[in-house]
Coordinates of C-alpha atoms in Angstrom, one line a residue:
X690 CA 182.8 62.7 96.7
X691 CA 180.7 61.6 93.7
X692 CA 179.0 58.8 95.7
X693 CA 177.8 61.3 98.2
X694 CA 176.8 63.9 95.5
X695 CA 174.8 61.3 93.6
X696 CA 173.1 60.0 96.8
X697 CA 172.1 63.5 97.7
X698 CA 171.0 64.3 94.1
X699 CA 168.7 61.2 93.8
X700 CA 167.3 61.5 97.3
X701 CA 167.2 65.0 98.7
X702 CA 167.4 66.8 95.3
X703 CA 164.8 64.5 93.9
X704 CA 162.6 65.2 96.8
X705 CA 163.0 69.0 96.4
X706 CA 162.2 68.8 92.7
X707 CA 159.1 66.7 93.3
X708 CA 157.7 69.2 95.8
X709 CA 156.8 66.4 98.2
X710 CA 158.2 66.6 101.7
X711 CA 160.1 63.5 102.8
X712 CA 159.6 63.6 106.5
X713 CA 159.4 59.9 106.9
X714 CA 162.9 58.3 107.2
X715 CA 161.5 54.9 106.1
X716 CA 160.2 56.5 102.9
X717 CA 163.6 58.1 102.3
X718 CA 165.4 54.7 102.9
X719 CA 163.0 53.0 100.4
X720 CA 163.7 55.7 97.9
X721 CA 167.4 55.2 98.2
X722 CA 167.1 51.4 98.0
X723 CA 164.9 51.6 94.9
X724 CA 167.1 54.0 93.0
X725 CA 168.9 52.2 90.2
X726 CA 171.9 54.6 90.3
X727 CA 172.4 54.2 94.0
X728 CA 171.9 50.4 93.9
X729 CA 174.6 50.3 91.2
X730 CA 176.9 52.3 93.4
X731 CA 176.4 50.0 96.4
X732 CA 176.9 46.9 94.3
X733 CA 180.1 48.5 92.9
X734 CA 181.4 49.2 96.3
X735 CA 180.7 45.7 97.5
X736 CA 182.6 44.3 94.4
X737 CA 185.4 46.8 94.9
X738 CA 186.0 46.4 98.6
X739 CA 185.3 42.6 98.4
X740 CA 187.8 42.3 95.6
X741 CA 185.3 40.2 93.7
X742 CA 186.5 39.4 90.3
X743 CA 184.0 39.8 87.5
X744 CA 184.0 37.8 84.3
X745 CA 184.9 39.5 81.0
X746 CA 181.3 38.8 79.8
X747 CA 180.1 41.3 82.5
X748 CA 183.0 43.7 82.4
X749 CA 183.0 44.4 78.7
X750 CA 179.4 45.6 78.5
X751 CA 179.8 47.7 81.7
X752 CA 182.9 49.3 80.1
X753 CA 181.1 50.1 76.9
X754 CA 178.0 51.5 78.7
X755 CA 180.2 53.7 81.0
X756 CA 181.5 55.4 77.9
X757 CA 178.0 56.5 76.9
X758 CA 177.3 58.6 80.0
X759 CA 178.8 61.9 78.8
X760 CA 177.6 61.6 75.2
X761 CA 174.1 60.7 76.2
X762 CA 174.0 63.7 78.6
X763 CA 175.2 66.0 75.9
X764 CA 172.6 64.5 73.5
X765 CA 169.8 65.3 76.0
X766 CA 171.2 68.8 76.5
X767 CA 171.5 69.4 72.7
X768 CA 167.9 68.2 72.2
X769 CA 166.7 70.6 74.9
X770 CA 168.8 73.4 73.3
X771 CA 166.9 72.9 70.0
X772 CA 163.6 73.3 71.7
X773 CA 164.4 76.4 73.7
X774 CA 163.0 79.8 72.8
X775 CA 166.2 82.0 73.1
X776 CA 164.5 85.4 72.3
X777 CA 164.0 86.5 75.9
X778 CA 167.4 85.5 77.2
X779 CA 168.6 89.0 78.1
X780 CA 165.4 89.8 80.0
X781 CA 165.4 86.7 82.2
X782 CA 166.8 88.1 85.5
X783 CA 166.3 84.7 87.3
X784 CA 168.6 83.1 84.8
X785 CA 171.2 85.9 85.3
X786 CA 171.1 85.3 89.1
X787 CA 171.4 81.6 88.6
X788 CA 174.5 82.0 86.4
X789 CA 176.0 84.6 88.8
X790 CA 175.6 82.2 91.7
X791 CA 176.8 79.1 90.0
X792 CA 179.7 80.5 88.0
X793 CA 181.0 83.3 90.2
X794 CA 179.7 83.4 93.8
X795 CA 180.2 79.7 94.5
X796 CA 183.7 79.5 93.1
X797 CA 184.7 82.8 94.7
X798 CA 183.4 81.7 98.1
X799 CA 185.3 78.4 97.6
X800 CA 188.5 80.3 96.9
X801 CA 188.0 82.4 100.1
X802 CA 187.4 79.2 102.2
X803 CA 190.4 77.5 100.6
X804 CA 192.6 80.4 101.6
X805 CA 191.1 80.8 105.1
X806 CA 191.5 77.1 105.8
X807 CA 195.0 77.0 104.2
X808 CA 194.1 74.0 102.1
X809 CA 197.3 72.5 100.5
X810 CA 198.2 73.7 97.0
X811 CA 197.9 70.3 95.5
X812 CA 194.3 69.8 96.7
X813 CA 192.9 73.4 96.4
X814 CA 192.6 73.5 92.6
X815 CA 190.6 70.3 92.6
X816 CA 188.2 71.6 95.2
X817 CA 187.9 74.9 93.3
X818 CA 187.2 73.1 90.0
X819 CA 184.5 71.0 91.6
X820 CA 182.6 74.2 92.6
X821 CA 183.4 76.1 89.4
X822 CA 182.0 73.5 87.0
X823 CA 178.7 74.2 85.2
X824 CA 175.3 72.9 86.1
X825 CA 174.8 69.2 85.8
X826 CA 172.6 67.8 83.0
X827 CA 170.6 66.0 85.7
X828 CA 169.0 69.4 86.5
X829 CA 167.3 69.3 83.1
X830 CA 166.4 65.6 83.5
X831 CA 164.8 66.2 86.9
X832 CA 163.0 69.3 85.7
X833 CA 161.5 67.3 82.8
X834 CA 160.6 64.4 85.2
X835 CA 158.6 66.6 87.5
X836 CA 157.2 68.9 84.8
X837 CA 159.0 71.9 86.1
X838 CA 160.4 74.8 84.0
X839 CA 162.5 72.7 81.6
X840 CA 163.3 75.8 79.5
X841 CA 164.8 77.6 82.5
X842 CA 166.8 74.4 83.6
X843 CA 168.0 73.9 80.0
X844 CA 169.0 77.5 79.5
X845 CA 170.8 77.6 82.8
X846 CA 172.7 74.4 82.1
X847 CA 173.6 75.2 78.5
X848 CA 174.7 78.8 79.3
X849 CA 176.7 77.6 82.4
X850 CA 178.5 75.1 80.1
X851 CA 179.3 77.8 77.6
X852 CA 180.3 80.5 80.1
X853 CA 182.5 78.2 82.3
X854 CA 185.0 78.2 79.4
X855 CA 185.7 81.8 80.4
X856 CA 184.9 81.9 84.1
X857 CA 187.0 78.9 85.2
X858 CA 190.3 80.2 83.8
X859 CA 189.5 83.7 85.0
X860 CA 188.7 82.7 88.5
X861 CA 191.5 80.1 88.7
X862 CA 194.0 82.9 88.5
X863 CA 192.8 83.9 92.0
X864 CA 193.9 80.6 93.5

């Protein structure tokens, strides 16, 4: 799942945020092949499926760097949080709609689909949780990269992280 999600984020999502249409399939393929995150995924898949052993000299730094992913994301989010002007929070209807969509409508529609499709009880909570989680920090990073509304992306991401502490347990009861 995460491989597909990352591939879509760094190709289609990146294209949406940039505002440039990617009609040319060759351009899209070049973008995929030049993206460091996706190149790492493809190399990792080759190593995994090829059962290629890696020396400790390579494994140890990879292990250490992998542990930095979440802390660095939270550092970026915290830095953006310090820069945000929070005074107009209650008046921002777009922010309210974004939170409503992300934290309520998406998880609720997932619950309905899970029940309609009769997804097994051992898989359903995982699928629900994947839809109920807050906005990814990559939203803020892409907004900054393309000089879009960083404040909005930061507020949406930070508030969705804070509010999901309440919405996930509340909505999980409906499973």
